[in-house]
Amino acid sequence: MKQQLTLLLIAACITLCAFKITNPVKSPQQKESPNLLNVGDTLKLKGDKNLIWQSSDSSIARVDKEGLVTALTSGTVLIMANTKDGKVKYTNEVAVNLIKNSEFENDLAPWKLLLQKEAKATVVTDLQDGFNKKAAKIIIETKPANDFELALGQLISLKEGKTYEISFKAKSESKRDIKVVVQQLYPGNAVYFSQKVNLTEQPNTYKYNFKSAITGSDVRLKFNLGGSDKAIYIDAVFIRELL
């Protein structure tokens, strides 16, 4: 009996030890996903008064002594909270959006409606059910045969070899397809990413990753909308650089 009890205690100890190793307690400041900011946004991080805050790249996002982060330009950084003896206590990933006016709060600019051939459409920005703020509604008056003959897009800057995540929220009046494209303007209109997206009447969030093959600012993110006359709603467009 004693031998059996001893074996049971050893087994319990092994189980508890294994649990502690495989299920570490995370700091409340450590997040599975990054903090997503637009240029100009601020974020207050919580921490002890004695912490020393530091940004891995203060040209992208700076942090003051109180833990207030200010997004300056597109990119992704780590915000670290250090103890006075130099040990890192907390680490926060902050991603600053490559997209301007991502939630269409400032009407349409710098987004552009791109029309070819017989395509006719208009864009309005307004509050929509299922979206946090305003959304862009693209009303198609004359549908073109090809998806690329009607598009909504804006210029972005990319870095060669970097991986990016595109995310956005969208719906349609009824089920239809659109295409999200990352394309160089000149020369040759090279396509670096293209993904068909199946929209429904309910707003959904879509996420895709791609690796850039170019460094430059002559690149456009486009939503190709031709091939159907069903209206589309787009909001919360975010492109972030992955670390």
PDB file of C-alpha atoms in Angstrom:
ATOM      1  CA  MET A   1       0.000   0.000   0.000  1.00  0.00           C
ATOM      2  CA  LYS A   2       2.773   2.466   0.883  1.00  0.00           C
ATOM      3  CA  GLN A   3       4.558   1.672  -2.357  1.00  0.00           C
ATOM      4  CA  GLN A   4       1.361   2.348  -4.351  1.00  0.00           C
ATOM      5  CA  LEU A   5       0.793   5.643  -2.492  1.00  0.00           C
ATOM      6  CA  THR A   6       4.367   6.720  -3.207  1.00  0.00           C
ATOM      7  CA  LEU A   7       3.948   5.955  -6.906  1.00  0.00           C
ATOM      8  CA  LEU A   8       0.700   7.951  -7.013  1.00  0.00           C
ATOM      9  CA  LEU A   9       2.370  10.977  -5.391  1.00  0.00           C
ATOM     10  CA  ILE A  10       5.278  10.823  -7.860  1.00  0.00           C
ATOM     11  CA  ALA A  11       2.842  10.640 -10.798  1.00  0.00           C
ATOM     12  CA  ALA A  12       0.892  13.630  -9.457  1.00  0.00           C
ATOM     13  CA  CYS A  13       4.093  15.629  -9.041  1.00  0.00           C
ATOM     14  CA  ILE A  14       5.174  14.844 -12.610  1.00  0.00           C
ATOM     15  CA  THR A  15       1.745  15.933 -13.928  1.00  0.00           C
ATOM     16  CA  LEU A  16       1.838  19.238 -12.025  1.00  0.00           C
ATOM     17  CA  CYS A  17       5.405  19.970 -13.089  1.00  0.00           C
ATOM     18  CA  ALA A  18       4.550  19.265 -16.710  1.00  0.00           C
ATOM     19  CA  PHE A  19       1.532  21.582 -16.463  1.00  0.00           C
ATOM     20  CA  LYS A  20       3.685  24.402 -15.140  1.00  0.00           C
ATOM     21  CA  ILE A  21       6.165  24.009 -17.990  1.00  0.00           C
ATOM     22  CA  THR A  22       3.660  23.790 -20.833  1.00  0.00           C
ATOM     23  CA  ASN A  23       1.220  26.411 -19.486  1.00  0.00           C
ATOM     24  CA  PRO A  24       3.289  29.387 -18.351  1.00  0.00           C
ATOM     25  CA  VAL A  25       1.486  32.334 -16.804  1.00  0.00           C
ATOM     26  CA  LYS A  26       1.707  35.246 -19.233  1.00  0.00           C
ATOM     27  CA  SER A  27       2.202  38.856 -18.271  1.00  0.00           C
ATOM     28  CA  PRO A  28      -0.996  40.889 -18.703  1.00  0.00           C
ATOM     29  CA  GLN A  29       0.984  43.099 -21.082  1.00  0.00           C
ATOM     30  CA  GLN A  30       1.921  40.250 -23.432  1.00  0.00           C
ATOM     31  CA  LYS A  31      -0.616  39.837 -26.249  1.00  0.00           C
ATOM     32  CA  GLU A  32      -1.152  37.096 -28.806  1.00  0.00           C
ATOM     33  CA  SER A  33      -2.045  39.753 -31.413  1.00  0.00           C
ATOM     34  CA  PRO A  34      -0.523  43.218 -31.819  1.00  0.00           C
ATOM     35  CA  ASN A  35      -2.024  46.590 -30.983  1.00  0.00           C
ATOM     36  CA  LEU A  36      -3.241  48.026 -34.302  1.00  0.00           C
ATOM     37  CA  LEU A  37      -2.925  51.806 -34.743  1.00  0.00           C
ATOM     38  CA  ASN A  38      -3.376  54.320 -37.520  1.00  0.00           C
ATOM     39  CA  VAL A  39      -0.858  57.142 -38.003  1.00  0.00           C
ATOM     40  CA  GLY A  40      -1.505  59.771 -35.339  1.00  0.00           C
ATOM     41  CA  ASP A  41      -3.244  57.385 -32.926  1.00  0.00           C
ATOM     42  CA  THR A  42      -2.081  57.078 -29.317  1.00  0.00           C
ATOM     43  CA  LEU A  43      -2.192  54.104 -26.951  1.00  0.00           C
ATOM     44  CA  LYS A  44      -1.658  54.160 -23.178  1.00  0.00           C
ATOM     45  CA  LEU A  45       0.084  51.028 -21.906  1.00  0.00           C
ATOM     46  CA  LYS A  46      -0.299  50.093 -18.254  1.00  0.00           C
ATOM     47  CA  GLY A  47       2.679  49.375 -16.047  1.00  0.00           C
ATOM     48  CA  ASP A  48       4.468  50.137 -12.802  1.00  0.00           C
ATOM     49  CA  LYS A  49       5.614  53.709 -12.194  1.00  0.00           C
ATOM     50  CA  ASN A  50       9.252  52.610 -12.011  1.00  0.00           C
ATOM     51  CA  LEU A  51       9.330  51.041 -15.480  1.00  0.00           C
ATOM     52  CA  ILE A  52      11.497  52.473 -18.260  1.00  0.00           C
ATOM     53  CA  TRP A  53       9.694  52.408 -21.611  1.00  0.00           C
ATOM     54  CA  GLN A  54      11.528  51.895 -24.902  1.00  0.00           C
ATOM     55  CA  SER A  55      10.555  51.543 -28.599  1.00  0.00           C
ATOM     56  CA  SER A  56      12.495  49.269 -30.945  1.00  0.00           C
ATOM     57  CA  ASP A  57      12.103  51.972 -33.625  1.00  0.00           C
ATOM     58  CA  SER A  58      11.064  55.429 -32.433  1.00  0.00           C
ATOM     59  CA  SER A  59      10.704  56.657 -36.030  1.00  0.00           C
ATOM     60  CA  ILE A  60       7.650  54.365 -36.383  1.00  0.00           C
ATOM     61  CA  ALA A  61       6.161  54.710 -32.904  1.00  0.00           C
ATOM     62  CA  ARG A  62       7.547  56.548 -29.890  1.00  0.00           C
ATOM     63  CA  VAL A  63       6.728  55.944 -26.253  1.00  0.00           C
ATOM     64  CA  ASP A  64       7.082  58.413 -23.388  1.00  0.00           C
ATOM     65  CA  LYS A  65       8.045  57.770 -19.771  1.00  0.00           C
ATOM     66  CA  GLU A  66       4.398  57.189 -18.836  1.00  0.00           C
ATOM     67  CA  GLY A  67       3.904  54.423 -21.416  1.00  0.00           C
ATOM     68  CA  LEU A  68       1.973  56.573 -23.919  1.00  0.00           C
ATOM     69  CA  VAL A  69       2.629  55.305 -27.458  1.00  0.00           C
ATOM     70  CA  THR A  70       2.241  57.627 -30.477  1.00  0.00           C
ATOM     71  CA  ALA A  71       2.042  56.144 -33.991  1.00  0.00           C
ATOM     72  CA  LEU A  72       4.202  58.196 -36.381  1.00  0.00           C
ATOM     73  CA  THR A  73       4.460  56.235 -39.627  1.00  0.00           C
ATOM     74  CA  SER A  74       3.628  52.792 -41.017  1.00  0.00           C
ATOM     75  CA  GLY A  75       5.558  49.805 -39.683  1.00  0.00           C
ATOM     76  CA  THR A  76       5.697  47.424 -36.735  1.00  0.00           C
ATOM     77  CA  VAL A  77       7.675  47.869 -33.511  1.00  0.00           C
ATOM     78  CA  LEU A  78       8.130  46.323 -30.104  1.00  0.00           C
ATOM     79  CA  ILE A  79       7.424  48.523 -27.089  1.00  0.00           C
ATOM     80  CA  MET A  80       9.394  47.254 -24.121  1.00  0.00           C
ATOM     81  CA  ALA A  81       8.941  48.041 -20.444  1.00  0.00           C
ATOM     82  CA  ASN A  82      12.273  47.607 -18.670  1.00  0.00           C
ATOM     83  CA  THR A  83      13.130  47.528 -14.993  1.00  0.00           C
ATOM     84  CA  LYS A  84      15.796  49.889 -13.669  1.00  0.00           C
ATOM     85  CA  ASP A  85      18.384  47.095 -13.797  1.00  0.00           C
ATOM     86  CA  GLY A  86      17.773  46.677 -17.550  1.00  0.00           C
ATOM     87  CA  LYS A  87      15.584  43.561 -17.520  1.00  0.00           C
ATOM     88  CA  VAL A  88      12.640  43.442 -19.937  1.00  0.00           C
ATOM     89  CA  LYS A  89       9.433  43.039 -17.935  1.00  0.00           C
ATOM     90  CA  TYR A  90       6.776  43.535 -20.630  1.00  0.00           C
ATOM     91  CA  THR A  91       6.840  43.464 -24.433  1.00  0.00           C
ATOM     92  CA  ASN A  92       4.055  44.862 -26.612  1.00  0.00           C
ATOM     93  CA  GLU A  93       3.854  44.616 -30.393  1.00  0.00           C
ATOM     94  CA  VAL A  94       2.466  47.752 -32.055  1.00  0.00           C
ATOM     95  CA  ALA A  95       1.589  47.769 -35.760  1.00  0.00           C
ATOM     96  CA  VAL A  96       0.969  51.077 -37.550  1.00  0.00           C
ATOM     97  CA  ASN A  97      -1.280  50.889 -40.604  1.00  0.00           C
ATOM     98  CA  LEU A  98       0.102  51.371 -44.129  1.00  0.00           C
ATOM     99  CA  ILE A  99      -3.395  52.453 -45.207  1.00  0.00           C
ATOM    100  CA  LYS A 100      -4.568  56.051 -44.829  1.00  0.00           C
ATOM    101  CA  ASN A 101      -8.202  56.830 -43.973  1.00  0.00           C
ATOM    102  CA  SER A 102      -8.712  53.129 -43.339  1.00  0.00           C
ATOM    103  CA  GLU A 103     -12.199  53.560 -41.845  1.00  0.00           C
ATOM    104  CA  PHE A 104     -13.393  56.250 -44.285  1.00  0.00           C
ATOM    105  CA  GLU A 105     -13.809  58.812 -41.510  1.00  0.00           C
ATOM    106  CA  ASN A 106     -12.429  61.526 -43.827  1.00  0.00           C
ATOM    107  CA  ASP A 107     -14.797  60.773 -46.711  1.00  0.00           C
ATOM    108  CA  LEU A 108     -12.858  59.124 -49.557  1.00  0.00           C
ATOM    109  CA  ALA A 109      -9.368  60.672 -49.947  1.00  0.00           C
ATOM    110  CA  PRO A 110      -6.779  59.279 -50.619  1.00  0.00           C
ATOM    111  CA  TRP A 111      -8.878  56.382 -51.953  1.00  0.00           C
ATOM    112  CA  LYS A 112      -9.654  56.571 -55.685  1.00  0.00           C
ATOM    113  CA  LEU A 113     -12.362  54.984 -57.761  1.00  0.00           C
ATOM    114  CA  LEU A 114     -10.672  53.511 -60.850  1.00  0.00           C
ATOM    115  CA  LEU A 115     -12.920  53.130 -63.907  1.00  0.00           C
ATOM    116  CA  GLN A 116     -12.153  51.655 -67.320  1.00  0.00           C
ATOM    117  CA  LYS A 117     -14.139  51.372 -70.557  1.00  0.00           C
ATOM    118  CA  GLU A 118     -17.906  51.470 -69.940  1.00  0.00           C
ATOM    119  CA  ALA A 119     -17.772  51.128 -66.146  1.00  0.00           C
ATOM    120  CA  LYS A 120     -19.842  53.622 -64.140  1.00  0.00           C
ATOM    121  CA  ALA A 121     -19.991  53.752 -60.350  1.00  0.00           C
ATOM    122  CA  THR A 122     -20.120  56.121 -57.383  1.00  0.00           C
ATOM    123  CA  VAL A 123     -18.826  55.882 -53.830  1.00  0.00           C
ATOM    124  CA  VAL A 124     -20.502  57.212 -50.698  1.00  0.00           C
ATOM    125  CA  THR A 125     -19.293  56.958 -47.104  1.00  0.00           C
ATOM    126  CA  ASP A 126     -21.841  56.540 -44.349  1.00  0.00           C
ATOM    127  CA  LEU A 127     -22.662  54.626 -41.179  1.00  0.00           C
ATOM    128  CA  GLN A 128     -23.633  51.053 -41.945  1.00  0.00           C
ATOM    129  CA  ASP A 129     -25.134  48.254 -39.862  1.00  0.00           C
ATOM    130  CA  GLY A 130     -22.511  45.718 -38.824  1.00  0.00           C
ATOM    131  CA  PHE A 131     -19.606  48.158 -39.154  1.00  0.00           C
ATOM    132  CA  ASN A 132     -17.917  50.017 -36.294  1.00  0.00           C
ATOM    133  CA  LYS A 133     -17.863  53.392 -38.019  1.00  0.00           C
ATOM    134  CA  LYS A 134     -18.352  54.620 -41.569  1.00  0.00           C
ATOM    135  CA  ALA A 135     -17.996  52.278 -44.524  1.00  0.00           C
ATOM    136  CA  ALA A 136     -17.441  52.949 -48.206  1.00  0.00           C
ATOM    137  CA  LYS A 137     -20.436  51.918 -50.288  1.00  0.00           C
ATOM    138  CA  ILE A 138     -19.657  51.384 -53.964  1.00  0.00           C
ATOM    139  CA  ILE A 139     -22.801  51.718 -56.088  1.00  0.00           C
ATOM    140  CA  ILE A 140     -22.350  50.169 -59.533  1.00  0.00           C
ATOM    141  CA  GLU A 141     -24.394  51.811 -62.258  1.00  0.00           C
ATOM    142  CA  THR A 142     -22.900  50.069 -65.293  1.00  0.00           C
ATOM    143  CA  LYS A 143     -21.024  46.863 -64.604  1.00  0.00           C
ATOM    144  CA  PRO A 144     -17.899  46.051 -66.627  1.00  0.00           C
ATOM    145  CA  ALA A 145     -17.286  42.505 -67.817  1.00  0.00           C
ATOM    146  CA  ASN A 146     -13.893  42.178 -66.099  1.00  0.00           C
ATOM    147  CA  ASP A 147     -13.206  42.645 -62.372  1.00  0.00           C
ATOM    148  CA  PHE A 148     -10.194  44.971 -62.956  1.00  0.00           C
ATOM    149  CA  GLU A 149     -12.233  47.492 -64.981  1.00  0.00           C
ATOM    150  CA  LEU A 150     -13.807  48.839 -61.783  1.00  0.00           C
ATOM    151  CA  ALA A 151     -11.714  49.169 -58.620  1.00  0.00           C
ATOM    152  CA  LEU A 152     -11.266  51.122 -55.395  1.00  0.00           C
ATOM    153  CA  GLY A 153      -7.633  51.642 -54.381  1.00  0.00           C
ATOM    154  CA  GLN A 154      -4.854  53.735 -52.888  1.00  0.00           C
ATOM    155  CA  LEU A 155      -1.067  53.888 -53.113  1.00  0.00           C
ATOM    156  CA  ILE A 156       1.056  52.145 -50.472  1.00  0.00           C
ATOM    157  CA  SER A 157       4.774  51.708 -49.731  1.00  0.00           C
ATOM    158  CA  LEU A 158       6.332  48.258 -49.377  1.00  0.00           C
ATOM    159  CA  LYS A 159       9.734  46.818 -48.459  1.00  0.00           C
ATOM    160  CA  GLU A 160      11.240  43.928 -50.389  1.00  0.00           C
ATOM    161  CA  GLY A 161      11.340  40.653 -48.477  1.00  0.00           C
ATOM    162  CA  LYS A 162       8.878  41.801 -45.813  1.00  0.00           C
ATOM    163  CA  THR A 163       5.683  39.884 -45.118  1.00  0.00           C
ATOM    164  CA  TYR A 164       2.460  41.845 -44.724  1.00  0.00           C
ATOM    165  CA  GLU A 165      -1.030  41.068 -43.489  1.00  0.00           C
ATOM    166  CA  ILE A 166      -4.029  42.595 -45.280  1.00  0.00           C
ATOM    167  CA  SER A 167      -7.293  42.714 -43.341  1.00  0.00           C
ATOM    168  CA  PHE A 168     -10.610  44.381 -44.108  1.00  0.00           C
ATOM    169  CA  LYS A 169     -14.322  44.141 -43.400  1.00  0.00           C
ATOM    170  CA  ALA A 170     -16.768  43.830 -46.290  1.00  0.00           C
ATOM    171  CA  LYS A 171     -20.230  42.748 -47.381  1.00  0.00           C
ATOM    172  CA  SER A 172     -22.428  42.948 -50.482  1.00  0.00           C
ATOM    173  CA  GLU A 173     -26.133  43.409 -51.240  1.00  0.00           C
ATOM    174  CA  SER A 174     -26.147  39.743 -52.193  1.00  0.00           C
ATOM    175  CA  LYS A 175     -23.542  37.043 -52.656  1.00  0.00           C
ATOM    176  CA  ARG A 176     -20.818  37.976 -55.123  1.00  0.00           C
ATOM    177  CA  ASP A 177     -17.043  37.872 -55.605  1.00  0.00           C
ATOM    178  CA  ILE A 178     -14.490  40.653 -55.531  1.00  0.00           C
ATOM    179  CA  LYS A 179     -10.713  40.499 -55.777  1.00  0.00           C
ATOM    180  CA  VAL A 180      -8.095  42.129 -53.537  1.00  0.00           C
ATOM    181  CA  VAL A 181      -4.890  42.936 -55.429  1.00  0.00           C
ATOM    182  CA  VAL A 182      -1.472  44.440 -54.690  1.00  0.00           C
ATOM    183  CA  GLN A 183      -0.036  45.724 -57.956  1.00  0.00           C
ATOM    184  CA  GLN A 184       2.887  47.845 -59.095  1.00  0.00           C
ATOM    185  CA  LEU A 185       1.920  50.821 -61.232  1.00  0.00           C
ATOM    186  CA  TYR A 186       4.964  51.012 -63.510  1.00  0.00           C
ATOM    187  CA  PRO A 187       6.527  49.337 -65.363  1.00  0.00           C
ATOM    188  CA  GLY A 188       4.455  46.411 -66.482  1.00  0.00           C
ATOM    189  CA  ASN A 189       1.750  46.562 -63.781  1.00  0.00           C
ATOM    190  CA  ALA A 190       3.261  43.531 -62.023  1.00  0.00           C
ATOM    191  CA  VAL A 191       0.857  41.817 -59.598  1.00  0.00           C
ATOM    192  CA  TYR A 192       2.404  40.833 -56.247  1.00  0.00           C
ATOM    193  CA  PHE A 193      -0.735  39.524 -54.586  1.00  0.00           C
ATOM    194  CA  SER A 194      -4.205  38.577 -55.824  1.00  0.00           C
ATOM    195  CA  GLN A 195      -7.002  36.900 -53.896  1.00  0.00           C
ATOM    196  CA  LYS A 196     -10.632  36.241 -54.822  1.00  0.00           C
ATOM    197  CA  VAL A 197     -13.009  36.997 -51.939  1.00  0.00           C
ATOM    198  CA  ASN A 198     -16.515  35.590 -51.608  1.00  0.00           C
ATOM    199  CA  LEU A 199     -18.766  38.266 -50.090  1.00  0.00           C
ATOM    200  CA  THR A 200     -22.138  37.664 -48.436  1.00  0.00           C
ATOM    201  CA  GLU A 201     -24.936  39.888 -47.158  1.00  0.00           C
ATOM    202  CA  GLN A 202     -23.351  39.809 -43.688  1.00  0.00           C
ATOM    203  CA  PRO A 203     -20.204  41.828 -42.898  1.00  0.00           C
ATOM    204  CA  ASN A 204     -17.166  39.614 -42.425  1.00  0.00           C
ATOM    205  CA  THR A 205     -13.510  40.289 -41.687  1.00  0.00           C
ATOM    206  CA  TYR A 206     -11.009  38.861 -44.175  1.00  0.00           C
ATOM    207  CA  LYS A 207      -7.258  38.406 -43.621  1.00  0.00           C
ATOM    208  CA  TYR A 208      -4.484  37.415 -46.045  1.00  0.00           C
ATOM    209  CA  ASN A 209      -0.682  37.432 -45.974  1.00  0.00           C
ATOM    210  CA  PHE A 210       1.752  38.181 -48.785  1.00  0.00           C
ATOM    211  CA  LYS A 211       5.503  38.704 -49.165  1.00  0.00           C
ATOM    212  CA  SER A 212       6.672  41.796 -51.025  1.00  0.00           C
ATOM    213  CA  ALA A 213       9.021  41.375 -53.985  1.00  0.00           C
ATOM    214  CA  ILE A 214       9.695  45.105 -54.280  1.00  0.00           C
ATOM    215  CA  THR A 215      10.721  48.175 -52.296  1.00  0.00           C
ATOM    216  CA  GLY A 216       8.865  51.281 -53.380  1.00  0.00           C
ATOM    217  CA  SER A 217       5.857  53.573 -53.120  1.00  0.00           C
ATOM    218  CA  ASP A 218       4.524  53.049 -56.659  1.00  0.00           C
ATOM    219  CA  VAL A 219       2.358  50.145 -55.501  1.00  0.00           C
ATOM    220  CA  ARG A 220      -1.419  50.150 -55.209  1.00  0.00           C
ATOM    221  CA  LEU A 221      -3.788  48.157 -53.045  1.00  0.00           C
ATOM    222  CA  LYS A 222      -6.947  47.591 -55.090  1.00  0.00           C
ATOM    223  CA  PHE A 223     -10.340  46.058 -54.566  1.00  0.00           C
ATOM    224  CA  ASN A 224     -11.407  44.887 -58.043  1.00  0.00           C
ATOM    225  CA  LEU A 225     -15.196  45.151 -58.139  1.00  0.00           C
ATOM    226  CA  GLY A 226     -16.221  44.543 -61.764  1.00  0.00           C
ATOM    227  CA  GLY A 227     -18.228  41.605 -63.084  1.00  0.00           C
ATOM    228  CA  SER A 228     -21.358  42.276 -61.003  1.00  0.00           C
ATOM    229  CA  ASP A 229     -23.724  45.171 -60.360  1.00  0.00           C
ATOM    230  CA  LYS A 230     -24.299  44.346 -56.678  1.00  0.00           C
ATOM    231  CA  ALA A 231     -23.236  47.157 -54.308  1.00  0.00           C
ATOM    232  CA  ILE A 232     -20.264  46.522 -52.001  1.00  0.00           C
ATOM    233  CA  TYR A 233     -19.459  47.856 -48.539  1.00  0.00           C
ATOM    234  CA  ILE A 234     -15.806  48.056 -47.391  1.00  0.00           C
ATOM    235  CA  ASP A 235     -14.363  49.248 -44.077  1.00  0.00           C
ATOM    236  CA  ALA A 236     -11.484  48.846 -41.584  1.00  0.00           C
ATOM    237  CA  VAL A 237      -8.770  48.259 -44.204  1.00  0.00           C
ATOM    238  CA  PHE A 238      -5.478  47.486 -42.490  1.00  0.00           C
ATOM    239  CA  ILE A 239      -2.064  46.460 -43.864  1.00  0.00           C
ATOM    240  CA  ARG A 240       0.589  45.704 -41.273  1.00  0.00           C
ATOM    241  CA  GLU A 241       4.163  44.539 -41.526  1.00  0.00           C
ATOM    242  CA  LEU A 242       4.716  41.227 -39.740  1.00  0.00           C
ATOM    243  CA  LEU A 243       7.764  40.868 -37.521  1.00  0.00           C
TER     244      LEU A 243
END
